[in-house]
Short mmCIF file of C-alpha atoms in Angstrom, two decimals:
data_model
loop_
_atom_site.label_atom_id
_atom_site.label_comp_id
_atom_site.label_asym_id
_atom_site.label_seq_id
_atom_site.Cartn_x
_atom_site.Cartn_y
_atom_site.Cartn_z
CA MET A 1 -68.48 108.73 -221.91
CA LEU A 2 -71.83 108.22 -220.23
CA LYS A 3 -70.89 104.69 -219.29
CA GLN A 4 -67.75 105.95 -217.60
CA ARG A 5 -69.61 108.73 -215.78
CA PHE A 6 -72.17 106.31 -214.36
CA ALA A 7 -69.84 103.48 -213.47
CA CYS A 8 -70.28 104.35 -209.79
CA ARG A 9 -73.55 102.67 -208.95
CA GLY A 10 -76.33 104.13 -206.92
CA ARG A 11 -77.00 101.01 -204.88
CA PRO A 12 -75.69 99.41 -201.73
CA SER A 13 -72.56 97.33 -202.27
CA GLN A 14 -70.14 95.63 -199.94
CA GLN A 15 -67.24 97.97 -199.19
CA THR A 16 -64.70 98.49 -196.46
CA ARG A 17 -66.33 100.11 -193.46
CA PRO A 18 -65.15 103.60 -192.45
CA PHE A 19 -62.99 104.22 -189.43
CA LEU A 20 -64.86 104.07 -186.11
CA PRO A 21 -62.83 105.93 -183.48
CA ASN A 22 -63.05 104.97 -179.84
CA ALA A 23 -65.76 102.37 -180.18
CA GLY A 24 -68.56 104.29 -181.80
CA ALA A 25 -67.20 107.82 -181.62
CA PHE A 26 -67.71 108.34 -185.33
CA ALA A 27 -69.73 111.47 -184.80
CA PRO A 28 -73.25 110.27 -185.41
CA HIS A 29 -75.11 113.43 -186.38
CA PRO A 30 -78.28 114.40 -184.50
CA SER A 31 -80.53 112.57 -186.92
CA ARG A 32 -78.32 109.50 -186.86
CA ALA A 33 -78.86 108.50 -183.26
CA ALA A 34 -81.63 106.15 -184.33
CA SER A 35 -79.42 103.07 -184.09
CA GLN A 36 -79.10 103.77 -180.39
CA THR A 37 -82.69 104.91 -179.85
CA LEU A 38 -85.78 102.76 -179.43
CA ALA A 39 -88.35 103.35 -182.15
CA GLU A 40 -92.03 102.70 -182.36
CA PRO A 41 -93.53 100.43 -185.03
CA VAL A 42 -95.62 102.10 -187.68
CA LEU A 43 -99.36 101.47 -187.25
CA HIS A 44 -101.01 100.77 -190.56
CA SER A 45 -104.45 99.45 -191.35
CA GLY A 46 -104.02 95.72 -191.86
CA ASP A 47 -100.25 96.15 -191.28
CA VAL A 48 -99.28 96.39 -194.95
CA TYR A 49 -95.60 95.84 -194.20
CA GLU A 50 -96.33 92.61 -192.39
CA GLN A 51 -98.42 91.59 -195.36
CA LEU A 52 -95.50 92.47 -197.67
CA ALA A 53 -93.11 90.32 -195.63
CA HIS A 54 -95.61 87.46 -195.72
CA ALA A 55 -96.13 87.79 -199.46
CA ALA A 56 -92.36 87.81 -200.02
CA GLY A 57 -91.99 84.63 -197.97
CA ALA A 58 -89.59 86.55 -195.75
CA THR A 59 -88.38 85.35 -192.38
CA VAL A 60 -87.93 88.48 -190.29
CA ALA A 61 -86.81 89.57 -186.83
CA THR A 62 -87.88 93.14 -187.56
CA ALA A 63 -90.88 95.40 -187.85
CA VAL A 64 -91.27 98.55 -189.92
CA GLY A 65 -91.11 101.66 -187.77
CA THR A 66 -90.61 105.41 -187.76
CA THR A 67 -87.10 106.38 -186.69
CA GLN A 68 -85.00 109.51 -186.79
CA LEU A 69 -83.86 108.40 -190.26
CA GLY A 70 -87.45 108.05 -191.48
CA ARG A 71 -89.28 104.84 -192.21
CA GLY A 72 -87.02 101.88 -191.51
CA LEU A 73 -86.58 98.39 -190.10
CA ILE A 74 -86.71 98.02 -186.31
CA VAL A 75 -85.23 94.98 -184.58
CA SER A 76 -88.14 93.25 -182.82
CA ARG A 77 -86.16 91.10 -180.37
CA ASP A 78 -82.74 91.04 -178.76
CA ILE A 79 -79.99 89.74 -181.06
CA ASP A 80 -77.13 88.35 -178.98
CA SER A 81 -74.41 87.90 -181.60
CA SER A 82 -73.18 88.97 -185.01
CA ARG A 83 -74.05 87.34 -188.32
CA GLN A 84 -77.57 86.54 -187.22
CA PRO A 85 -80.16 86.69 -190.03
CA LEU A 86 -82.60 89.54 -189.40
CA VAL A 87 -84.37 89.43 -192.76
CA SER A 88 -84.31 86.54 -195.21
CA VAL A 89 -86.11 86.71 -198.57
CA PRO A 90 -86.21 83.72 -200.96
CA VAL A 91 -84.45 84.42 -204.25
CA GLN A 92 -87.52 83.51 -206.31
CA ASN A 93 -89.25 86.52 -204.77
CA ALA A 94 -86.58 88.98 -205.89
CA LEU A 95 -85.53 90.39 -209.25
CA VAL A 96 -81.98 89.20 -210.00
CA ILE A 97 -79.79 89.96 -213.01
CA ALA A 98 -76.12 89.49 -213.84
CA ASP A 99 -74.23 92.73 -214.30
CA ASP A 100 -72.37 91.44 -217.37
CA PRO A 101 -74.12 88.30 -218.65
CA VAL A 102 -72.43 88.48 -222.06
CA GLY A 103 -68.84 89.26 -221.09
CA SER A 104 -68.82 87.23 -217.88
CA ILE A 105 -70.63 84.31 -216.27
CA SER A 106 -74.38 84.32 -215.68
CA ILE A 107 -75.02 80.90 -214.15
CA TYR A 108 -76.71 82.05 -210.95
CA SER A 109 -78.80 84.77 -212.59
CA ASP A 110 -80.05 82.37 -215.28
CA ARG A 111 -81.12 79.96 -212.55
CA ALA A 112 -82.78 82.84 -210.66
CA HIS A 113 -84.76 83.76 -213.77
CA ARG A 114 -86.07 80.18 -214.05
CA ARG A 115 -87.06 80.12 -210.38
CA TRP A 116 -88.82 83.50 -210.66
CA GLN A 117 -90.82 82.24 -213.65
CA GLU A 118 -91.81 79.06 -211.79
CA VAL A 119 -93.48 81.26 -209.14
CA ASN A 120 -94.71 84.25 -211.17
CA GLY A 121 -95.24 82.94 -214.69
CA GLU A 122 -93.16 82.95 -217.85
CA LEU A 123 -91.43 86.11 -219.02
CA PRO A 124 -91.86 87.22 -222.65
CA GLN A 125 -88.98 85.92 -224.75
CA LEU A 126 -88.12 89.47 -225.87
CA LEU A 127 -87.75 90.60 -222.25
CA LEU A 128 -85.84 87.47 -221.18
CA GLU A 129 -83.33 87.95 -223.98
CA PHE A 130 -82.97 91.61 -223.00
CA LEU A 131 -82.34 90.71 -219.35
CA GLN A 132 -79.58 88.38 -220.45
CA GLY A 133 -78.17 90.77 -223.06
CA ASP A 134 -75.44 93.39 -223.13
CA ALA A 135 -77.38 96.53 -222.16
CA ARG A 136 -76.43 98.29 -218.93
CA TRP A 137 -77.49 96.62 -215.67
CA ASP A 138 -79.78 99.47 -214.60
CA ILE A 139 -81.78 99.74 -217.83
CA ARG A 140 -82.25 95.94 -217.92
CA MET A 141 -83.55 95.94 -214.34
CA ALA A 142 -85.74 98.99 -215.05
CA ALA A 143 -87.34 97.15 -217.98
CA TRP A 144 -88.10 94.16 -215.75
CA LEU A 145 -89.60 96.41 -213.06
CA LEU A 146 -91.85 98.13 -215.61
CA TYR A 147 -93.01 94.74 -216.88
CA VAL A 148 -93.79 93.62 -213.33
CA LYS A 149 -95.71 96.88 -212.74
CA GLN A 150 -97.70 96.28 -215.90
CA MET A 151 -98.58 92.71 -214.93
CA ALA A 152 -99.33 93.55 -211.28
CA ALA A 153 -101.97 96.04 -212.46
CA GLN A 154 -104.10 93.11 -213.59
CA PRO A 155 -106.53 91.89 -210.89
CA GLY A 156 -105.27 88.85 -209.00
CA SER A 157 -101.87 88.88 -210.70
CA LEU A 158 -98.51 88.89 -208.88
CA PRO A 159 -99.80 89.59 -205.32
CA LEU A 160 -96.30 90.09 -203.90
CA TRP A 161 -95.44 92.70 -206.48
CA GLN A 162 -98.81 94.40 -206.11
CA ALA A 163 -98.05 94.86 -202.40
CA TYR A 164 -94.47 95.95 -203.08
CA LEU A 165 -95.29 98.46 -205.81
CA GLY A 166 -98.04 99.96 -203.68
CA LEU A 167 -95.46 100.96 -201.05
CA LEU A 168 -92.85 102.42 -203.39
CA PRO A 169 -92.50 106.20 -203.87
CA GLN A 170 -94.56 107.55 -206.75
CA GLU A 171 -93.27 109.52 -209.72
CA GLN A 172 -93.89 112.89 -208.09
CA ASP A 173 -92.13 111.85 -204.88
CA MET A 174 -88.73 110.98 -206.37
CA CYS A 175 -85.91 113.27 -205.24
CA CYS A 176 -82.64 111.72 -206.46
CA LEU A 177 -80.72 113.87 -208.90
CA LEU A 178 -82.06 112.04 -211.93
CA ASN A 179 -85.44 113.71 -211.38
CA TYR A 180 -84.27 117.33 -211.02
CA SER A 181 -85.41 119.79 -213.64
CA ARG A 182 -82.90 122.34 -214.90
CA ALA A 183 -84.41 125.02 -212.65
CA GLU A 184 -84.44 122.75 -209.59
CA ALA A 185 -80.83 121.68 -210.14
CA ALA A 186 -79.74 125.32 -210.35
CA GLU A 187 -81.02 125.82 -206.80
CA LEU A 188 -78.31 123.44 -205.56
CA GLN A 189 -75.74 126.18 -206.33
CA LEU A 190 -73.01 123.58 -206.85
CA PRO A 191 -71.71 123.57 -210.44
CA GLY A 192 -70.70 119.92 -210.30
CA LEU A 193 -74.14 118.73 -209.24
CA VAL A 194 -75.91 121.06 -211.68
CA ALA A 195 -73.84 119.64 -214.54
CA GLU A 196 -74.40 116.08 -213.29
CA ALA A 197 -78.16 116.62 -213.18
CA ALA A 198 -78.11 117.73 -216.83
CA VAL A 199 -76.04 114.72 -217.86
CA GLN A 200 -78.34 112.32 -216.04
CA ALA A 201 -81.47 113.89 -217.50
CA ASP A 202 -80.07 113.53 -221.04
CA TRP A 203 -78.95 109.99 -220.31
CA ALA A 204 -82.37 108.95 -218.99
CA ALA A 205 -84.15 110.49 -221.97
CA TYR A 206 -81.82 108.55 -224.26
CA LEU A 207 -82.57 105.25 -222.50
CA HIS A 208 -86.29 105.95 -222.58
CA GLY A 209 -86.29 106.51 -226.32
CA LYS A 210 -83.93 103.67 -227.20
CA TYR A 211 -85.39 100.90 -225.04
CA LEU A 212 -88.55 101.65 -223.07
CA HIS A 213 -90.87 103.89 -225.10
CA TYR A 214 -93.95 102.01 -226.28
CA LYS A 215 -93.52 103.28 -229.85
CA SER A 216 -89.82 103.91 -230.52
CA GLY A 217 -87.98 101.66 -228.06
CA SER A 218 -86.48 98.27 -228.89
CA LEU A 219 -88.88 96.79 -226.29
CA ALA A 220 -91.90 98.57 -227.84
CA PRO A 221 -93.92 95.34 -228.33
CA LEU A 222 -94.04 95.01 -224.52
CA ARG A 223 -95.47 98.54 -224.17
CA LEU A 224 -93.48 99.14 -220.97
CA SER A 225 -93.51 102.92 -220.75
CA GLY A 226 -95.82 105.55 -222.17
CA SER A 227 -93.93 108.58 -220.86
CA LEU A 228 -90.50 109.78 -219.83
CA ALA A 229 -91.80 110.28 -216.27
CA GLU A 230 -92.68 106.58 -216.06
CA SER A 231 -89.24 105.57 -217.28
CA LEU A 232 -87.59 107.99 -214.85
CA TRP A 233 -89.53 106.39 -212.01
CA ALA A 234 -88.33 102.89 -212.92
CA ILE A 235 -84.70 103.94 -213.41
CA SER A 236 -84.77 105.86 -210.12
CA MET A 237 -86.18 102.85 -208.27
CA VAL A 238 -83.44 100.65 -209.67
CA ARG A 239 -80.60 103.04 -208.93
CA SER A 240 -81.75 103.78 -205.39
CA ARG A 241 -83.21 100.48 -204.14
CA THR A 242 -81.21 97.62 -205.63
CA PHE A 243 -78.37 95.71 -204.00
CA SER A 244 -75.05 94.67 -205.53
CA GLU A 245 -73.67 91.27 -204.55
CA ASP A 246 -71.11 88.75 -205.76
CA MET A 247 -72.02 85.09 -206.09
CA ALA A 248 -69.12 82.76 -206.90
CA GLY A 249 -67.50 85.40 -209.09
CA GLU A 250 -70.76 86.46 -210.73
CA CYS A 251 -71.65 90.10 -210.06
CA LEU A 252 -75.36 90.45 -209.41
CA THR A 253 -77.92 93.21 -209.04
CA LEU A 254 -80.94 92.38 -206.89
CA MET A 255 -84.22 94.14 -206.15
CA VAL A 256 -85.47 92.59 -202.91
CA PRO A 257 -88.90 93.50 -201.49
CA TYR A 258 -88.93 94.34 -197.76
CA ALA A 259 -85.12 94.11 -197.43
CA ASP A 260 -84.80 97.43 -199.29
CA LEU A 261 -86.53 99.20 -196.38
CA ALA A 262 -83.21 99.24 -194.49
CA ASN A 263 -81.76 102.74 -194.07
CA HIS A 264 -78.16 103.86 -194.53
CA SER A 265 -75.63 104.62 -191.81
CA PHE A 266 -71.86 105.09 -191.89
CA ASP A 267 -71.88 103.24 -188.56
CA ASN A 268 -74.12 100.46 -189.82
CA ASN A 269 -74.99 97.64 -187.45
CA SER A 270 -75.97 95.15 -190.17
CA THR A 271 -74.92 94.01 -193.61
CA PHE A 272 -76.40 92.07 -196.53
CA CYS A 273 -75.35 88.92 -198.36
CA MET A 274 -76.61 85.76 -199.98
CA ALA A 275 -77.36 82.91 -197.58
CA ARG A 276 -74.93 80.01 -197.43
CA ASP A 277 -77.28 77.80 -199.41
CA ALA A 278 -77.69 80.57 -202.03
CA LYS A 279 -81.46 80.22 -201.81
CA SER A 280 -82.21 83.52 -200.08
CA PHE A 281 -80.97 87.08 -199.70
CA GLN A 282 -80.34 88.13 -196.10
CA LEU A 283 -79.76 91.13 -193.88
CA GLN A 284 -77.44 90.01 -191.09
CA SER A 285 -76.35 91.65 -187.83
CA LEU A 286 -72.78 92.86 -187.40
CA ARG A 287 -73.00 93.02 -183.62
CA PRO A 288 -75.45 92.24 -180.81
CA LEU A 289 -78.60 94.36 -181.11
CA ALA A 290 -81.29 95.29 -178.63
CA ALA A 291 -84.96 95.13 -179.41
CA GLY A 292 -86.03 98.57 -180.63
CA GLU A 293 -82.78 99.47 -182.42
CA GLU A 294 -82.99 100.39 -186.07
CA LEU A 295 -81.38 97.97 -188.49
CA THR A 296 -79.00 99.96 -190.71
CA ILE A 297 -76.76 98.98 -193.60
CA SER A 298 -74.16 100.87 -195.61
CA TYR A 299 -75.17 102.26 -199.00
CA GLY A 300 -71.47 102.94 -199.60
CA ALA A 301 -68.78 103.46 -196.97
CA THR A 302 -67.06 106.22 -198.96
CA LYS A 303 -70.01 108.11 -200.47
CA PRO A 304 -69.82 111.91 -200.05
CA ASN A 305 -73.01 113.92 -199.96
CA ALA A 306 -72.82 114.76 -203.66
CA GLU A 307 -73.17 111.04 -204.45
CA CYS A 308 -75.80 110.46 -201.76
CA LEU A 309 -77.91 113.24 -203.29
CA ARG A 310 -77.24 112.00 -206.80
CA ASP A 311 -78.28 108.42 -206.11
CA TYR A 312 -80.73 108.57 -203.21
CA GLY A 313 -81.95 112.14 -202.79
CA PHE A 314 -80.64 112.71 -199.27
CA VAL A 315 -77.54 114.14 -197.61
CA VAL A 316 -75.88 113.22 -194.32
CA PRO A 317 -75.06 116.15 -192.01
CA GLY A 318 -71.41 115.89 -191.02
CA ASN A 319 -70.75 113.32 -193.76
CA PRO A 320 -67.25 111.95 -193.02
CA CYS A 321 -66.60 111.37 -196.71
CA ASP A 322 -67.09 114.97 -197.82
CA ARG A 323 -64.08 116.83 -199.15
CA VAL A 324 -63.50 120.39 -200.32
CA HIS A 325 -61.14 120.86 -203.24
CA PHE A 326 -59.61 124.29 -203.35
CA THR A 327 -56.90 126.06 -205.31
CA ARG A 328 -54.91 129.23 -204.87
CA SER A 329 -56.96 131.21 -207.35
CA GLY A 330 -60.12 129.16 -207.99
CA GLU A 331 -63.28 128.70 -205.99
CA ALA A 332 -63.68 125.94 -203.48
CA SER A 333 -65.88 123.11 -204.66
CA SER A 334 -67.44 120.11 -203.02
CA SER A 335 -65.92 116.82 -204.03
CA SER A 336 -67.62 113.58 -204.98
CA SER A 337 -64.31 111.83 -204.58
CA SER A 338 -62.90 110.12 -201.53
CA SER A 339 -59.37 111.05 -202.53
CA SER A 340 -57.05 111.88 -199.66
CA SER A 341 -55.67 115.09 -201.15
CA SER A 342 -57.23 118.09 -202.83
CA THR A 343 -57.05 119.07 -206.46
CA ILE A 344 -53.88 120.96 -207.27
CA ASP A 345 -53.85 124.03 -209.48
CA GLU A 346 -51.47 123.05 -212.28
CA GLU A 347 -50.29 126.61 -212.88
CA ASP A 348 -50.05 127.78 -209.28
CA PRO A 349 -49.78 124.82 -206.89
CA LEU A 350 -50.81 125.16 -203.27
CA PRO A 351 -48.25 124.77 -200.48
CA ARG A 352 -48.22 121.12 -199.50
CA LEU A 353 -48.10 120.15 -195.84
CA ASN A 354 -46.00 117.55 -194.09
CA PRO A 355 -48.39 114.65 -193.42
CA VAL A 356 -46.57 113.25 -190.39
CA SER A 357 -46.37 116.52 -188.47
CA LEU A 358 -49.92 117.44 -189.49
CA LEU A 359 -51.28 114.24 -187.98
CA LEU A 360 -49.23 114.60 -184.83
CA ALA A 361 -50.38 118.18 -184.33
CA LEU A 362 -54.05 117.15 -184.54
CA SER A 363 -53.71 113.97 -182.46
CA PHE A 364 -54.26 111.53 -185.33
CA THR A 365 -52.30 108.50 -186.45
CA GLY A 366 -52.09 106.67 -189.77
CA ASP A 367 -51.22 107.50 -193.36
CA LEU A 368 -52.74 110.57 -195.01
CA SER A 369 -51.58 109.50 -198.44
CA ASP A 370 -54.13 106.68 -198.58
CA GLY A 371 -56.74 108.15 -196.22
CA ASP A 372 -56.24 105.55 -193.49
CA ILE A 373 -56.14 107.80 -190.42
CA GLN A 374 -57.66 107.49 -186.95
CA PRO A 375 -57.70 109.69 -183.86
CA GLN A 376 -55.41 108.82 -181.00
CA GLN A 377 -57.02 107.35 -177.91
CA HIS A 378 -58.32 109.81 -175.33
CA ALA A 379 -58.12 109.24 -171.59
CA SER A 380 -61.79 110.06 -171.00
CA PRO A 381 -64.84 109.31 -173.15
CA LEU A 382 -65.76 112.00 -175.67
CA THR A 383 -69.13 113.69 -175.71
CA ALA A 384 -71.35 113.38 -178.77
CA GLU A 385 -70.46 116.95 -179.75
CA GLN A 386 -66.73 116.22 -179.49
CA GLN A 387 -67.19 113.05 -181.55
CA LEU A 388 -68.94 115.03 -184.28
CA ARG A 389 -66.18 117.62 -184.35
CA LEU A 390 -63.58 114.87 -184.42
CA ALA A 391 -65.17 113.38 -187.51
CA ARG A 392 -65.25 116.80 -189.19
CA ARG A 393 -61.60 117.32 -188.34
CA ARG A 394 -60.79 114.01 -190.02
CA SER A 395 -62.64 115.16 -193.16
CA ALA A 396 -60.68 118.41 -193.07
CA LEU A 397 -57.40 116.53 -192.78
CA LEU A 398 -58.27 114.41 -195.79
CA SER A 399 -59.02 117.57 -197.79
CA MET A 400 -55.60 119.10 -197.14
CA PRO A 401 -52.96 119.19 -199.90
CA ILE A 402 -50.13 117.08 -198.53
CA ALA A 403 -46.59 116.36 -199.62
CA SER A 404 -46.32 113.25 -201.77
CA PRO A 405 -43.42 110.83 -202.19
CA PRO A 406 -41.44 111.09 -205.44
CA ALA A 407 -43.20 108.11 -206.98
CA ALA A 408 -46.66 109.56 -206.37
CA ALA A 409 -45.63 113.00 -207.63
CA SER A 410 -44.23 111.81 -210.95
CA GLY A 411 -47.31 112.82 -212.90
CA ARG A 412 -47.68 116.30 -211.43
CA ASN A 413 -46.25 119.62 -212.49
CA SER A 414 -42.55 120.21 -211.95
CA SER A 415 -43.06 122.68 -209.12
CA SER A 416 -44.92 120.28 -206.85
CA SER A 417 -42.69 117.38 -207.87
CA SER A 418 -39.53 119.19 -206.95
CA SER A 419 -40.99 120.23 -203.61
CA SER A 420 -42.09 116.75 -202.68
CA SER A 421 -38.76 115.11 -203.60
CA SER A 422 -36.50 117.66 -202.00
CA GLY A 423 -34.72 115.12 -199.83
CA GLY A 424 -35.58 115.83 -196.22
CA GLY A 425 -36.59 119.40 -197.04
CA LEU A 426 -39.73 121.28 -196.20
CA PHE A 427 -42.11 118.36 -196.51
CA GLY A 428 -39.94 115.74 -194.92
CA TRP A 429 -39.71 113.06 -197.60
CA MET A 430 -36.44 111.17 -197.92
CA ASP A 431 -34.37 111.66 -201.06
CA ALA A 432 -34.75 108.58 -203.27
CA ALA A 433 -31.27 109.12 -204.65
CA THR A 434 -29.59 108.75 -201.26
CA GLN A 435 -32.14 106.89 -199.12
CA PRO A 436 -33.43 103.33 -199.57
CA TRP A 437 -36.95 102.67 -200.73
CA THR A 438 -39.40 100.64 -198.65
CA PRO A 439 -40.76 97.30 -199.88
CA THR A 440 -43.85 99.17 -201.12
CA GLY A 441 -41.68 101.32 -203.38
CA ARG A 442 -42.33 104.51 -201.42
CA PRO A 443 -39.83 106.21 -199.09
CA ASP A 444 -40.94 106.58 -195.49
CA ALA A 445 -42.18 109.98 -194.37
CA GLU A 446 -40.43 111.90 -191.61
CA PRO A 447 -41.78 114.66 -189.36
CA LEU A 448 -40.48 118.20 -189.67
CA SER A 449 -37.22 119.21 -188.12
CA ALA A 450 -37.01 122.34 -185.96
CA LYS A 451 -35.51 124.29 -188.87
CA GLN A 452 -38.42 123.44 -191.13
CA VAL A 453 -41.19 124.53 -188.73
CA PRO A 454 -41.20 128.25 -189.71
CA GLN A 455 -41.59 127.38 -193.40
CA GLU A 456 -44.35 124.91 -192.64
CA ARG A 457 -46.11 127.47 -190.44
CA ALA A 458 -46.06 129.95 -193.32
CA ALA A 459 -47.60 127.33 -195.61
CA VAL A 460 -50.32 126.64 -193.05
CA GLN A 461 -51.16 130.33 -192.78
CA GLN A 462 -51.49 130.58 -196.56
CA LEU A 463 -53.91 127.65 -196.59
CA GLN A 464 -55.90 129.13 -193.71
CA GLN A 465 -56.36 132.37 -195.59
CA LEU A 466 -57.41 130.54 -198.76
CA LEU A 467 -59.95 128.45 -196.87
CA LEU A 468 -61.47 131.46 -195.17
CA GLN A 469 -61.67 133.38 -198.45
CA GLN A 470 -63.15 130.54 -200.46
CA LEU A 471 -65.41 128.80 -197.95
CA SER A 472 -66.89 131.69 -195.98
CA PRO A 473 -68.87 133.19 -198.90
CA ARG A 474 -70.39 129.75 -199.46
CA SER A 475 -71.78 129.47 -195.94
CA ASN A 476 -75.54 129.52 -196.10
CA GLY A 477 -77.91 129.43 -193.14
CA CYS A 478 -77.23 128.76 -189.47
CA ASP A 479 -77.12 124.99 -189.38
CA GLU A 480 -74.82 123.14 -187.05
CA GLN A 481 -72.08 122.63 -189.63
CA THR A 482 -71.90 126.34 -190.47
CA ALA A 483 -71.76 127.24 -186.77
CA VAL A 484 -68.83 124.89 -186.26
CA HIS A 485 -67.02 126.35 -189.26
CA GLN A 486 -67.52 129.93 -188.09
CA GLY A 487 -66.60 129.16 -184.49
CA GLY A 488 -63.50 127.27 -185.50
CA SER A 489 -62.27 130.07 -187.74
CA ARG A 490 -61.68 132.18 -184.65
CA CYS A 491 -59.36 129.56 -183.17
CA THR A 492 -55.82 130.89 -182.87
CA ALA A 493 -52.69 128.95 -183.70
CA GLY A 494 -51.54 126.62 -180.98
CA CYS A 495 -54.90 126.18 -179.22
CA ALA A 496 -56.62 122.85 -178.51
CA LEU A 497 -59.14 122.47 -181.31
CA ASP A 498 -62.81 121.88 -180.53
CA GLY A 499 -62.17 121.27 -176.86
CA ILE A 500 -60.29 118.02 -177.54
CA PRO A 501 -56.89 117.91 -175.80
CA GLU A 502 -53.95 117.61 -178.13
CA GLN A 503 -50.39 116.43 -177.99
CA GLN A 504 -47.53 118.82 -178.49
CA GLY A 505 -47.19 119.35 -182.21
CA LEU A 506 -46.61 121.88 -184.92
CA GLU A 507 -47.57 125.39 -183.86
CA GLY A 508 -49.50 127.51 -186.32
CA ARG A 509 -51.22 124.36 -187.61
CA SER A 510 -54.42 124.31 -189.66
CA SER A 511 -57.24 125.70 -187.57
CA ASP A 512 -60.83 124.59 -187.32
CA ALA A 513 -61.65 126.84 -190.24
CA ALA A 514 -61.31 123.64 -192.23
CA ASP A 515 -63.50 121.56 -189.93
CA GLY A 516 -66.56 122.57 -191.88
CA SER A 517 -65.12 121.19 -195.09
CA GLY A 518 -68.16 119.05 -195.64
CA ALA A 519 -70.65 121.90 -195.36
CA PRO A 520 -70.80 123.04 -199.01
CA ALA A 521 -72.13 119.64 -200.08
CA GLN A 522 -75.12 119.88 -197.73
#
């Protein structure tokens, strides 16, 4: 059960990038303008970050600086094209393990272990066997990190790792969910996150006792950890700072000094990968960059704030991946899923909206059933505020309960199934019994007819009332997201939402009351 719960890893991995409307109009929130803003390098005595890069043998076109995202990597010279290496760290100066060395291949990771030992000294046989064993990827990497910390504490030993460990957050500074006490987790006021914090705390305590504790763990002879706090630190470092990469079909986890200083952005300008010769790990540009821009990567293109907080200890205002699941009788709850439709109350299903007409009414195109939607082009450039609202509107659209084709509805309750397969009825799906199926096995969706508009308008009004009832009590504070939600709730049916012109569409459509759907996860 724990393995299933933690299958979603808290580390950057290569995923499909999110939609980017109108060339960068993806609503960068106020603190996310760093990629477009020049930043100043951090001034440190002896320039410890430069020393770290030198110790790691890294080739860099960056400097460490203070940006609006915090400490990060700043491009130090103009980059005129994409796929240019900005940071390159030799593999022998990184910790590399195979995710599944027993059930899958581990050729590259075994070679990486040999190269690491050639530079840093031999690993104890007990630890080497553990790294190549069947324990979870994160506990194996945590054990290696604790061993490196132990060895680096000896004078003159492992200079790279001494420099690296000296710049990592300390035990008392960790803020990902794994480190929340019961009382601290309760302050989040989100049942899902509170429960997740308890599960993670129990899980970490189990790993500490089974593997890491210097008396009871299976690695006790190595004396890796004398306290739960020390084990929590190592596990947190691994879950929040490692990279996931594929090398010739071998899934790898890597801890890479200096490269892990790159911050997250949903509009990332760089990516990470192994070099062509497989001898180094690189951060590469995705587009031309100007000197002074912050280098950003994606920690996960579909991570909602619940997962960002769980894995990294931060949230993204206006997160485009946030969803609110709501039911007719239950409370609204933030979602850690990127699903395109909200949870349906099995006993009392919500009215389900026609996806085609809903998109047309809000000036979007695409397919709501799989979440692939984008705003229509606008004649004039949008302001930053309009871009932010546009992104929130997209999140609200993806939170709406929509009509599903008969095939997709087969596992749901009979009420929602009958509605969604009503053959050109309220929700506009074709009848599979009389209409041909598409090559994908799903009938095409059709917009509402004039006769169906009154029924759809009534469904929209029901959803509006539910959203206002369930979301308004959860509003807390006067931040920008709450202000947008409250301002939008006064929007009347038929108006142009958020000051963005709209095409003629369904009247009485969902108002901006839903545009703050991401707010509860903040």
